[in-house]
mmCIF file of C-alpha atoms in Angstrom:
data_model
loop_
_atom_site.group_PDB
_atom_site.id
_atom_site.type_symbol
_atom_site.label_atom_id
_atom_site.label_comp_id
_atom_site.label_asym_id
_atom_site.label_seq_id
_atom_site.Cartn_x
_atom_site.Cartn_y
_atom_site.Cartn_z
ATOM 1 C CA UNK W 1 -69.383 65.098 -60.930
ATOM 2 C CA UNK W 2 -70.173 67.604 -58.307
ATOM 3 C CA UNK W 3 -70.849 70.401 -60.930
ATOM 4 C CA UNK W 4 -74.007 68.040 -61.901
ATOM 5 C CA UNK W 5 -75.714 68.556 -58.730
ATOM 6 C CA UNK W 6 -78.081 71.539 -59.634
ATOM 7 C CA UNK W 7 -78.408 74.299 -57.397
ATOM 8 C CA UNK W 8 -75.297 73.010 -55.872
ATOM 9 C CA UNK W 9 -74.979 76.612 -53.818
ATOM 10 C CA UNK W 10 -78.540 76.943 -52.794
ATOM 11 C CA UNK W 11 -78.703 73.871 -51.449
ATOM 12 C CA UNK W 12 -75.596 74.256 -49.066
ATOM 13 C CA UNK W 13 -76.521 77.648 -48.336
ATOM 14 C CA UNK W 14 -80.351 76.099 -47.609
ATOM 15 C CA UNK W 15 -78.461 73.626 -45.405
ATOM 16 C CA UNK W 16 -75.873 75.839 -43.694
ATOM 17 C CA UNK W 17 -79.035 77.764 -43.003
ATOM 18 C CA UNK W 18 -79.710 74.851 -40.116
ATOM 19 C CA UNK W 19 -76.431 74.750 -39.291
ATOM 20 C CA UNK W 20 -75.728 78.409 -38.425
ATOM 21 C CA UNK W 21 -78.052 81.439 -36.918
ATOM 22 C CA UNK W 22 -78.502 84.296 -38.641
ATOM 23 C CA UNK W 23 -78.159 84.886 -42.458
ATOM 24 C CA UNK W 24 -75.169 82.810 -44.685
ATOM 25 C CA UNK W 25 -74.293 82.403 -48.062
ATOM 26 C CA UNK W 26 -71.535 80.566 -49.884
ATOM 27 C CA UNK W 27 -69.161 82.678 -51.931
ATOM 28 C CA UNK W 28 -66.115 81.275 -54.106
ATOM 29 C CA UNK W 29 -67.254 77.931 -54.498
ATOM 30 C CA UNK W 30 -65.185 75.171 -56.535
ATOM 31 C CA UNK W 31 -64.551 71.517 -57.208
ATOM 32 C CA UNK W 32 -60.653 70.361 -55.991
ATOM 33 C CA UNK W 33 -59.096 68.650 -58.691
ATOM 34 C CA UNK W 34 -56.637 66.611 -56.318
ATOM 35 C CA UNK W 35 -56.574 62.652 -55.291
ATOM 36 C CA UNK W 36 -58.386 59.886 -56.144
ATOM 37 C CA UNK W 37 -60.553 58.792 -53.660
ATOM 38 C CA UNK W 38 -63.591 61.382 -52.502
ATOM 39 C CA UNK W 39 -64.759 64.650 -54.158
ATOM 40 C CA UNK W 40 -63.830 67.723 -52.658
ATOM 41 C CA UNK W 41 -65.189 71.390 -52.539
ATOM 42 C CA UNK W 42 -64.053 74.978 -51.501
ATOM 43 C CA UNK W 43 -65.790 77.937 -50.563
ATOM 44 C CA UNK W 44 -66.859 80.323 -47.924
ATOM 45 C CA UNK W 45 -68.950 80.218 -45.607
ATOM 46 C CA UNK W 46 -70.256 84.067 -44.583
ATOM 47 C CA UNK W 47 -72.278 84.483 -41.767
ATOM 48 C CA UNK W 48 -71.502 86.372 -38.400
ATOM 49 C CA UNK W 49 -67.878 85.101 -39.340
ATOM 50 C CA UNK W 50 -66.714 84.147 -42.177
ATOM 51 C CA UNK W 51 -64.799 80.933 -42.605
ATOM 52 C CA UNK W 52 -63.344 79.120 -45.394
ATOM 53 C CA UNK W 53 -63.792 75.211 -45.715
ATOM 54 C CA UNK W 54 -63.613 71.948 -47.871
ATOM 55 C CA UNK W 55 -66.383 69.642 -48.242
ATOM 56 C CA UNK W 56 -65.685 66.077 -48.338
ATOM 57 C CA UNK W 57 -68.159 64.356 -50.957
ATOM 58 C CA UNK W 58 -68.607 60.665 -50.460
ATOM 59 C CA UNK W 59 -67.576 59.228 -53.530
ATOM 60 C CA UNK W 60 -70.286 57.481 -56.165
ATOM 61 C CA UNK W 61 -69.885 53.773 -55.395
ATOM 62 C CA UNK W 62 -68.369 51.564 -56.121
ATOM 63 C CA UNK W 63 -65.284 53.524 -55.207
ATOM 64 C CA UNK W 64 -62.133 53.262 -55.077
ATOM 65 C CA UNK W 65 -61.885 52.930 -51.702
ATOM 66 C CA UNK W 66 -64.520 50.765 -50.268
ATOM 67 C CA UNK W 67 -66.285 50.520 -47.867
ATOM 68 C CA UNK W 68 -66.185 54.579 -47.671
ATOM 69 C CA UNK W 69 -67.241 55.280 -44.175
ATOM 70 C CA UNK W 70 -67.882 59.192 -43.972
ATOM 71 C CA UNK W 71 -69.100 58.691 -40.351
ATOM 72 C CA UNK W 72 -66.202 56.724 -39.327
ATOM 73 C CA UNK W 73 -63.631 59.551 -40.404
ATOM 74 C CA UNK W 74 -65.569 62.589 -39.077
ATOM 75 C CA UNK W 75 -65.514 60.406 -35.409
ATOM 76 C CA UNK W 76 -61.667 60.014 -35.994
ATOM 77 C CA UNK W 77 -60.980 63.485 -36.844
ATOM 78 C CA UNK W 78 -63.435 65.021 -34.181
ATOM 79 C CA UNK W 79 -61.260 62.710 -31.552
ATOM 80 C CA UNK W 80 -57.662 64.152 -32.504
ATOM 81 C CA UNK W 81 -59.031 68.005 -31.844
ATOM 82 C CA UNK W 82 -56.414 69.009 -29.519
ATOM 83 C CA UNK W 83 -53.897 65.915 -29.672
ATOM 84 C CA UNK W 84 -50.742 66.735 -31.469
ATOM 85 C CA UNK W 85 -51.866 64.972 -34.546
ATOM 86 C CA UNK W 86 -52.205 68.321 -37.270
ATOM 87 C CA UNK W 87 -55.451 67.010 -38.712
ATOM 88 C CA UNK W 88 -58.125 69.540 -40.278
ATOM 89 C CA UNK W 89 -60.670 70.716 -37.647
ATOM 90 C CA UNK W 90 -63.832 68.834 -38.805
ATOM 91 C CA UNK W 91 -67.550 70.893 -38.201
ATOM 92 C CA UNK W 92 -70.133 69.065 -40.133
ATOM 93 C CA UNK W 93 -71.493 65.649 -40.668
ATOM 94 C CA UNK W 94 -74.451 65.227 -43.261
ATOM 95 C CA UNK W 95 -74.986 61.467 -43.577
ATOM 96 C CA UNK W 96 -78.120 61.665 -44.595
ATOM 97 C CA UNK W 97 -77.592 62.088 -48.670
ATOM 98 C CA UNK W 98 -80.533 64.319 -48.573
ATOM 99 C CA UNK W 99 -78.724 67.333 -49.642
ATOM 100 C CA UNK W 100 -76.358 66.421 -52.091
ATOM 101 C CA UNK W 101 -77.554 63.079 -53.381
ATOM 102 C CA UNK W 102 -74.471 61.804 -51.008
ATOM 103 C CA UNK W 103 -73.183 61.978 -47.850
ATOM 104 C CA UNK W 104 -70.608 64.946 -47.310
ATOM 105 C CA UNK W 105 -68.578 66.201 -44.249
ATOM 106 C CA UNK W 106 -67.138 69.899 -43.781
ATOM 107 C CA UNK W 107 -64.007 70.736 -42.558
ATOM 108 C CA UNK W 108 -62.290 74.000 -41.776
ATOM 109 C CA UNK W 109 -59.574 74.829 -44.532
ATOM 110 C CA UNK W 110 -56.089 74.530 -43.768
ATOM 111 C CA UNK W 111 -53.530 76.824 -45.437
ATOM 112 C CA UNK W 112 -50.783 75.230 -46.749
ATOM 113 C CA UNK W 113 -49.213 73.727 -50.256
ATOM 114 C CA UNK W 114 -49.505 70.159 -50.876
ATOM 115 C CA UNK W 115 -46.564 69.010 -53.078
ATOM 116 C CA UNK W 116 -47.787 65.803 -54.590
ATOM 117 C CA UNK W 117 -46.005 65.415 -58.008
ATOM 118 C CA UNK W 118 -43.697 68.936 -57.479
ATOM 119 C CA UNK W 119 -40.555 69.517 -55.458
ATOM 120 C CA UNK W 120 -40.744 72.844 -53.692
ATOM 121 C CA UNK W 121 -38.909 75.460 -55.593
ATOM 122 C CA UNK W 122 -38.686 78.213 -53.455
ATOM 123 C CA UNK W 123 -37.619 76.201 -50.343
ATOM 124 C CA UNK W 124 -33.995 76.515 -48.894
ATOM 125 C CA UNK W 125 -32.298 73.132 -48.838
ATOM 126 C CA UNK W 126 -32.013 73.963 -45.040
ATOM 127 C CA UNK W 127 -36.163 74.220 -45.268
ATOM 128 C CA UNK W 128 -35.998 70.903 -47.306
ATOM 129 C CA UNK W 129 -34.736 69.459 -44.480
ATOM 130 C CA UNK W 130 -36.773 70.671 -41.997
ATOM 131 C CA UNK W 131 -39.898 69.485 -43.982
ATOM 132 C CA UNK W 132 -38.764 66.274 -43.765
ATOM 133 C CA UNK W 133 -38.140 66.229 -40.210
ATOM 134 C CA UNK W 134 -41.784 67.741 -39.748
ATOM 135 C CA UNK W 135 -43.552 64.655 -41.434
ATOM 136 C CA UNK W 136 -41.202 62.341 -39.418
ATOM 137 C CA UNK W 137 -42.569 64.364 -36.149
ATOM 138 C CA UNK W 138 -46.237 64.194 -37.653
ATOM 139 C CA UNK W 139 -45.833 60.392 -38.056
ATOM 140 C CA UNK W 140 -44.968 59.608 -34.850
ATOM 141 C CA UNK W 141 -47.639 62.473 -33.445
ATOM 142 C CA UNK W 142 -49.953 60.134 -34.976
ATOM 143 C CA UNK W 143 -48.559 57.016 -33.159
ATOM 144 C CA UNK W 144 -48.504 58.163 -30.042
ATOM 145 C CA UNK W 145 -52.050 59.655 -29.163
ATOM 146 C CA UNK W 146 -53.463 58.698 -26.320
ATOM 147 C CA UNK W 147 -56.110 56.718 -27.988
ATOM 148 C CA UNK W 148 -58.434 56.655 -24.475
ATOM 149 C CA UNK W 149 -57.828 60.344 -23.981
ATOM 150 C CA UNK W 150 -58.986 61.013 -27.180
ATOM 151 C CA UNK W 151 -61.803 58.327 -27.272
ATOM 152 C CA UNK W 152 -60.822 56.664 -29.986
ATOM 153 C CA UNK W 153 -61.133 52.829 -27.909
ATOM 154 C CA UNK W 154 -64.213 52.216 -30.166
ATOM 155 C CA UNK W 155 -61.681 51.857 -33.026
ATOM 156 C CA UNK W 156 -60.600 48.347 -31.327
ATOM 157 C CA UNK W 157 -57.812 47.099 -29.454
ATOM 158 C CA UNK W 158 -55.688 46.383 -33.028
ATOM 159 C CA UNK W 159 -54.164 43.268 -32.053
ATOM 160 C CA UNK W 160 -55.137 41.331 -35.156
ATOM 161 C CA UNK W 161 -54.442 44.356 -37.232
ATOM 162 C CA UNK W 162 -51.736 42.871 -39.449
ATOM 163 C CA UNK W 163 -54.155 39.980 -40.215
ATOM 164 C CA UNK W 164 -56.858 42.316 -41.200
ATOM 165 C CA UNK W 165 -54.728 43.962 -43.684
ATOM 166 C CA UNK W 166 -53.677 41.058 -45.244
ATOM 167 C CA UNK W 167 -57.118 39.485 -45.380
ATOM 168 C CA UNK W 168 -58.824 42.948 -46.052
ATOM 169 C CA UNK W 169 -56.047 43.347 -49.465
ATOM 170 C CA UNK W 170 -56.675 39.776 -50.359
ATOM 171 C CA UNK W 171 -60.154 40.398 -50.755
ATOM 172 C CA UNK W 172 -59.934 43.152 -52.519
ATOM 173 C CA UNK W 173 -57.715 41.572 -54.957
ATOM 174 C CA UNK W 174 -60.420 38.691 -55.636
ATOM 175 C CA UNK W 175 -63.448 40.759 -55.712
ATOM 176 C CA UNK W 176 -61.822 42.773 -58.722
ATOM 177 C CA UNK W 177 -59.346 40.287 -60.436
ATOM 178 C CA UNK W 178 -60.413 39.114 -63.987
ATOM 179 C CA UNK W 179 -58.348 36.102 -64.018
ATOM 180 C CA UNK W 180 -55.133 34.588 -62.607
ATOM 181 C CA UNK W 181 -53.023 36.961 -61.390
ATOM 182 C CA UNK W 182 -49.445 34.367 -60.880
ATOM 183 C CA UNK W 183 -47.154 37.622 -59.211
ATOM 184 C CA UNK W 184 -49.950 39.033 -56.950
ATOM 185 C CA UNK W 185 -50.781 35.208 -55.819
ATOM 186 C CA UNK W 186 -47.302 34.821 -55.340
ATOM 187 C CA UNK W 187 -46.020 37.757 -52.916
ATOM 188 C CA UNK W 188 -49.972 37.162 -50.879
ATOM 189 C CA UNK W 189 -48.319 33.893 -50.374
ATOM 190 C CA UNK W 190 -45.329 34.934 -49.563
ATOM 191 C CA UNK W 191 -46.480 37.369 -47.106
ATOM 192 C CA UNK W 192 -48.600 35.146 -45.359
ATOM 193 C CA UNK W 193 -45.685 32.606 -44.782
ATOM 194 C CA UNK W 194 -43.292 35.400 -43.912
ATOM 195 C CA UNK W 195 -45.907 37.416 -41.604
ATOM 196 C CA UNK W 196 -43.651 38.861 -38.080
ATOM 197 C CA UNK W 197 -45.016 39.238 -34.631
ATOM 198 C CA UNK W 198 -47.158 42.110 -34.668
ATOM 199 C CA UNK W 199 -45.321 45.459 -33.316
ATOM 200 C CA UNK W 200 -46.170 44.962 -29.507
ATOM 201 C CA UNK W 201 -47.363 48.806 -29.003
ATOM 202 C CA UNK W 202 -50.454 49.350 -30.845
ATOM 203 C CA UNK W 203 -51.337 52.625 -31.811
ATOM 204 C CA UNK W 204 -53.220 54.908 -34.326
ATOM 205 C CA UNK W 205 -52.634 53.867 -37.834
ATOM 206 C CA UNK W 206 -53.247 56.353 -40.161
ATOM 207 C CA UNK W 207 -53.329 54.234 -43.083
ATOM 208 C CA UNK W 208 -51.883 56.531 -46.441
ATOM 209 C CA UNK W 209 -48.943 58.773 -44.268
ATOM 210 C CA UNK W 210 -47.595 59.496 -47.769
ATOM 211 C CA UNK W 211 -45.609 62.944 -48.313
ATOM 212 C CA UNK W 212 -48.339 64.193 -51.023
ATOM 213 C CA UNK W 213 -50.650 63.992 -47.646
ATOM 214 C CA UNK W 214 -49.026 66.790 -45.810
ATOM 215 C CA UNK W 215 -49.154 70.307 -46.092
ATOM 216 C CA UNK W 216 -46.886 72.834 -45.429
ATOM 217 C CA UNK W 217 -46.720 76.649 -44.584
ATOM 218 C CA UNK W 218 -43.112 77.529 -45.065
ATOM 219 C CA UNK W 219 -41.171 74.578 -43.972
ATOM 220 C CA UNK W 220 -43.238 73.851 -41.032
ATOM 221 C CA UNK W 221 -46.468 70.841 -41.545
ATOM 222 C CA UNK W 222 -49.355 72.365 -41.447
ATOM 223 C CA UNK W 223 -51.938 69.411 -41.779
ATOM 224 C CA UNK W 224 -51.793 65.888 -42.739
ATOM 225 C CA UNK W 225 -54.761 64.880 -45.259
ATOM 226 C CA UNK W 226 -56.658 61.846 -45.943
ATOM 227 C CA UNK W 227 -57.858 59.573 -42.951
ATOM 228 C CA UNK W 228 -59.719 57.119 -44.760
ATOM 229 C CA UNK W 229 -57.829 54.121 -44.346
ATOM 230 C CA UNK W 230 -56.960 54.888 -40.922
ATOM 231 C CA UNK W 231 -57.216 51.784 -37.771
ATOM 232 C CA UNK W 232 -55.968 50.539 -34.743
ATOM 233 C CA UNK W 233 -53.046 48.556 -34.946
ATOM 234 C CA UNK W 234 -49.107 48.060 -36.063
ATOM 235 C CA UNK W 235 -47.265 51.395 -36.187
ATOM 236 C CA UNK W 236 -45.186 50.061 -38.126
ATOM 237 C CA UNK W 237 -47.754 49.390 -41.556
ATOM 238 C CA UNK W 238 -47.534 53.377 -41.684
ATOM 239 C CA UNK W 239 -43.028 53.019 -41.577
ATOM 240 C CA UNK W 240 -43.862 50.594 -44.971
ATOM 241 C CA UNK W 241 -45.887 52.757 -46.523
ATOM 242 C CA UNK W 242 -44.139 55.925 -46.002
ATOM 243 C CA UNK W 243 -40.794 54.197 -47.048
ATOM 244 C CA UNK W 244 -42.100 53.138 -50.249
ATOM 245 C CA UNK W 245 -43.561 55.855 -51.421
ATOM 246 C CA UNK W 246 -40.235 57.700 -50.288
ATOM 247 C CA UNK W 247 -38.844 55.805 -53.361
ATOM 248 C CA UNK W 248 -40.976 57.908 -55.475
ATOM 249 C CA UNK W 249 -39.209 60.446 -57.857
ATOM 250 C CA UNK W 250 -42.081 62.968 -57.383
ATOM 251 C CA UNK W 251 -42.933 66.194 -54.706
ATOM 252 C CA UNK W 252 -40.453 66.578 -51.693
ATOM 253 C CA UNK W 253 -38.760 63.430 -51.549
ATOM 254 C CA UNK W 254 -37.519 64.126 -55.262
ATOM 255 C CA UNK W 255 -35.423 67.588 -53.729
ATOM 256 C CA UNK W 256 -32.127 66.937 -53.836
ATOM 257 C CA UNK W 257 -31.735 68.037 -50.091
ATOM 258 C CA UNK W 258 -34.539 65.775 -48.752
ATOM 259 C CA UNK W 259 -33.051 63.351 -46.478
ATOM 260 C CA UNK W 260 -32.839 59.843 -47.010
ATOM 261 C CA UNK W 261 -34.893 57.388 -45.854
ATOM 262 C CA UNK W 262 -32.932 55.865 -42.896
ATOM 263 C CA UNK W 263 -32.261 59.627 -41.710
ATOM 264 C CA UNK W 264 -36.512 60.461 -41.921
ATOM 265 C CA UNK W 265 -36.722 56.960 -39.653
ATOM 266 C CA UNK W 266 -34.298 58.146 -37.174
ATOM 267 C CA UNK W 267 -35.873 61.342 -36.579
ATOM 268 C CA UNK W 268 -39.176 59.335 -36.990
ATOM 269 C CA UNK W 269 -37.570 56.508 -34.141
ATOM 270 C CA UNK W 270 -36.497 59.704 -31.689
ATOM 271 C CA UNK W 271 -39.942 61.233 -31.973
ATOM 272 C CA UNK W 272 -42.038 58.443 -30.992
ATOM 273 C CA UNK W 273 -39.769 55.703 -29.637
ATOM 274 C CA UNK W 274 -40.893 53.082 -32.231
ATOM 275 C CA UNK W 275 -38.170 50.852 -33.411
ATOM 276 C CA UNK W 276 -38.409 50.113 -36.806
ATOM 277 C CA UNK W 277 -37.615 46.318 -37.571
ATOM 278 C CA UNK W 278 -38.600 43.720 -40.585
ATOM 279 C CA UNK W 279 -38.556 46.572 -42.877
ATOM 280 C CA UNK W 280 -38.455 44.354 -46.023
ATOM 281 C CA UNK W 281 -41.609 42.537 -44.954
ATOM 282 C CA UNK W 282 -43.737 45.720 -44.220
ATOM 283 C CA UNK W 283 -42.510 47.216 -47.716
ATOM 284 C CA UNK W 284 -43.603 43.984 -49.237
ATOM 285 C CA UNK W 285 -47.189 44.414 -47.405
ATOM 286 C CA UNK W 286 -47.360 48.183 -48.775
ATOM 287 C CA UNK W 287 -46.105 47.452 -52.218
ATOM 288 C CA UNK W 288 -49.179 44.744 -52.497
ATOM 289 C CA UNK W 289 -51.385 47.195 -50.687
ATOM 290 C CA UNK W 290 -50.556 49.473 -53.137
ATOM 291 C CA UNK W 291 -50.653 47.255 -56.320
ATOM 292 C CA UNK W 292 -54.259 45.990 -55.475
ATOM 293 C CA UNK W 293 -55.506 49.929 -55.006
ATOM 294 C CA UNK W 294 -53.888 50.337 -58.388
ATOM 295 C CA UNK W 295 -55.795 47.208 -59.846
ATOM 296 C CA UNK W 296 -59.134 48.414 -57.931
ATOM 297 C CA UNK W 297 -59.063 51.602 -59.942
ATOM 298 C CA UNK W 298 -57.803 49.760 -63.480
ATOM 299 C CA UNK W 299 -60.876 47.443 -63.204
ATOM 300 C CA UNK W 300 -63.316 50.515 -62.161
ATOM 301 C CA UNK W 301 -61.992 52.066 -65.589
ATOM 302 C CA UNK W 302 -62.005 48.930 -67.664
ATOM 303 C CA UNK W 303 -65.774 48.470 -66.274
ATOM 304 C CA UNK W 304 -66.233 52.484 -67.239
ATOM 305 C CA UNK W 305 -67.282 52.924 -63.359
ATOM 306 C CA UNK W 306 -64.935 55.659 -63.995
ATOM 307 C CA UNK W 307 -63.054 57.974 -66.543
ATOM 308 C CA UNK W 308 -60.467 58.368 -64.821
ATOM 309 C CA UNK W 309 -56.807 58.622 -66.981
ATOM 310 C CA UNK W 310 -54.980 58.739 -64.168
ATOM 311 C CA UNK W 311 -56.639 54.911 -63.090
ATOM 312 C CA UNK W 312 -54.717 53.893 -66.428
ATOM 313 C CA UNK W 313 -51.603 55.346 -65.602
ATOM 314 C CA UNK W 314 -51.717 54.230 -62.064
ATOM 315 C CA UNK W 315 -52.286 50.813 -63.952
ATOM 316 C CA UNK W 316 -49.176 50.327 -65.240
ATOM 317 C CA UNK W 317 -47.444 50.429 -61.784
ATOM 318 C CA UNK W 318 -48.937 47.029 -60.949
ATOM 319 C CA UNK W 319 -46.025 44.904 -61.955
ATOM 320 C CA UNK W 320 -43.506 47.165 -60.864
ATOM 321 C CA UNK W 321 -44.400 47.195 -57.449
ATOM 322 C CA UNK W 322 -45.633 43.403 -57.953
ATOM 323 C CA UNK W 323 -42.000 42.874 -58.518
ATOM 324 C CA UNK W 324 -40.485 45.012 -56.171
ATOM 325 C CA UNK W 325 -42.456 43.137 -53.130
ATOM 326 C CA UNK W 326 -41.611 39.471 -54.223
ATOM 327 C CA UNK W 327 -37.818 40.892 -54.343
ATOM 328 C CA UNK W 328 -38.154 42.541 -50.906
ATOM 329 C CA UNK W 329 -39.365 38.708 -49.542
ATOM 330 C CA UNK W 330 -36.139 36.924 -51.525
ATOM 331 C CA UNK W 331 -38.554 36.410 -54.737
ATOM 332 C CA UNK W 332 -36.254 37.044 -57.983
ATOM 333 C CA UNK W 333 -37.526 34.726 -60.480
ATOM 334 C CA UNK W 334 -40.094 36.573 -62.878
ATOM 335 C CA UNK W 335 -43.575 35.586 -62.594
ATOM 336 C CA UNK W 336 -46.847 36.694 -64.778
ATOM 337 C CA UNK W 337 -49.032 39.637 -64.473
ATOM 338 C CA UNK W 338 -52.104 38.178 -65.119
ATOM 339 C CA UNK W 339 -54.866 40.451 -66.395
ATOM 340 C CA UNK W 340 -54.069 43.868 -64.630
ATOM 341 C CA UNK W 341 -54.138 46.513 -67.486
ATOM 342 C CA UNK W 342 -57.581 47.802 -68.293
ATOM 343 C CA UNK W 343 -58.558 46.989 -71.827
ATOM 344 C CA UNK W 344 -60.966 49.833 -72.809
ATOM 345 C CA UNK W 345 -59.628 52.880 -73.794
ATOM 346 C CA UNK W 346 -61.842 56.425 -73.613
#
């Protein structure tokens, strides 16, 4: 826990000290309670200006994203300054551990609301709407940088992407699996024998383009959050992703004015002229994606690598979206979990 780091403010304010001329402190400083995979702090920075910001804590390993390459996301982020992409302005890099005990970036703070769980109550249906449409515009803002323009080449030219992510998920799976899993074997399998040509137009991937990643002032995006996962590659492993967790009954997509899914991909298709195509495969991909991440974080709880309740919860979404892959890829008859439920209870 960040609040276990003594001195925490004299430290930063020591560090800031290098950063900035002149005097600084840190006022209002506090520990985000919000997502799973890095620690995050607020505060303000007061010098000759003052400017608020979020530091971005490298999370104690093992994590539940791994590896968890600080370095490799401030390089990202620094490159879309001035692209289209609404990504938070990053200023600082501290690699070095030496002043928190881990690696940490800073990065201006974006106003906004994040809706994550809650559907926006004061929001006209017409603004509902328009929300949508601004995350479909975001997306394809995100596929369509000009990844030598914005130096971003060093990321690799992506071709094998869709290989990576299988392999990458796979090993995941192994490394934390505690015994046969039949259902996650079964839709790997599956996707392996069912795997399309790659999307020819490779582009930035961002990697979680999930609706609890954007904010919004008003109706209008005003960032999109979280770039760890984010690559070279298929455009269209960001479509999956978003689609599934469109099915969600939680944050905007749960508004009874959001638009549906085929609508958001329209707007998305207009945007960046992507064509959207073996949709049930590249669910399929995200829902095992997304059922290993949940199995990651059950076995760093079951191992009491974390106390996490919300690892247990997540937990018991494994089989679900299990299922809901092997059904996308013609699989209907019902296989076995396996071990996927952590055992230990707080």
């Amino acid at each position: 826990m960040t609040s276990a780091i003594p001195d925490l403010a004299e430290r930063l304010t020591s560090w800031l000290c290098t950063q900035i001329p002149g005097d600084v402190r840190v006022e209002g400083l506090d520990r985000v309670d919000f997502g799973h995979s890095a620690e995050m702090l607020t505060f303000t920075i007061v010098a000759a200006e003052t400017t608020d910001v979020v530091l971005r804590l490298r999370p104690r390993p093992p994590a539940l994203l791994e590896p968890y390459d600080l370095p490799r996301q401030f390089r990202i982020l620094s490159a879309l300054s001035g692209t289209a992409v609404r990504a938070p302005k990053v200023l600082w890099l501290e690699d070095s551990g030496d002043v928190l005990g881990r690696p940490f970036l800073v990065m201006g703070r974006v106003p906004g609301d994040v809706y994550e769980m809650q559907a926006p109550e004061r929001v006209t249906d017409a603004g509902i709407r328009r929300m949508c449409e601004g995350m479909a515009e975001q997306l394809a803002a995100v596929h369509t940088v000009d990844l030598a323009a914005a130096g971003l080449e060093w990321l690799g030219d992506g071709c094998d992407h869709l290989d990576r992510e299988i392999a990458h998920w796979a090993d995941e799976m192994h490394r934390v699996q505690r015994g046969p899993l039949p259902a996650l074997e079964r839709l790997l399998a599956e996707l392996r024998a069912g795997k399309p040509e790659q999307y020819p137009t490779v582009t930035l991937v961002h990697g979680d383009a999930k609706p609890g990643n954007f904010a919004f002032v008003g109706d209008e995006v005003s960032a999109l959050f979280d770039w760890e996962l984010t690559d070279i590659g298929d455009p269209l492993t960001d479509v999956g992703w978003m689609e599934l967790l469109w099915m969600q009954p939680v944050g905007i997509t749960s508004h009874p004015a959001a638009i549906g899914i085929d609508e958001f991909l329209a707007h998305y298709q207009a945007a960046s002229g992507i064509i959207p195509r073996n949709r049930p495969w590249y669910r399929a991909l995200n829902a095992f994606k997304m059922a290993v991440i949940c199995l990651i974080g059950s076995m760093l709880y079951d191992s009491g690598a974390s106390d996490d309740e919300r690892f247990v919860l997540n937990a018991h979404g494994i089989s679900p979206l299990t299922q809901l892959g092997l059904a996308e890829l013609g699989v209907t008859e019902k296989l076995d979990d396996g071990p996927v439920l952590p055992s230990r209870r707080a």
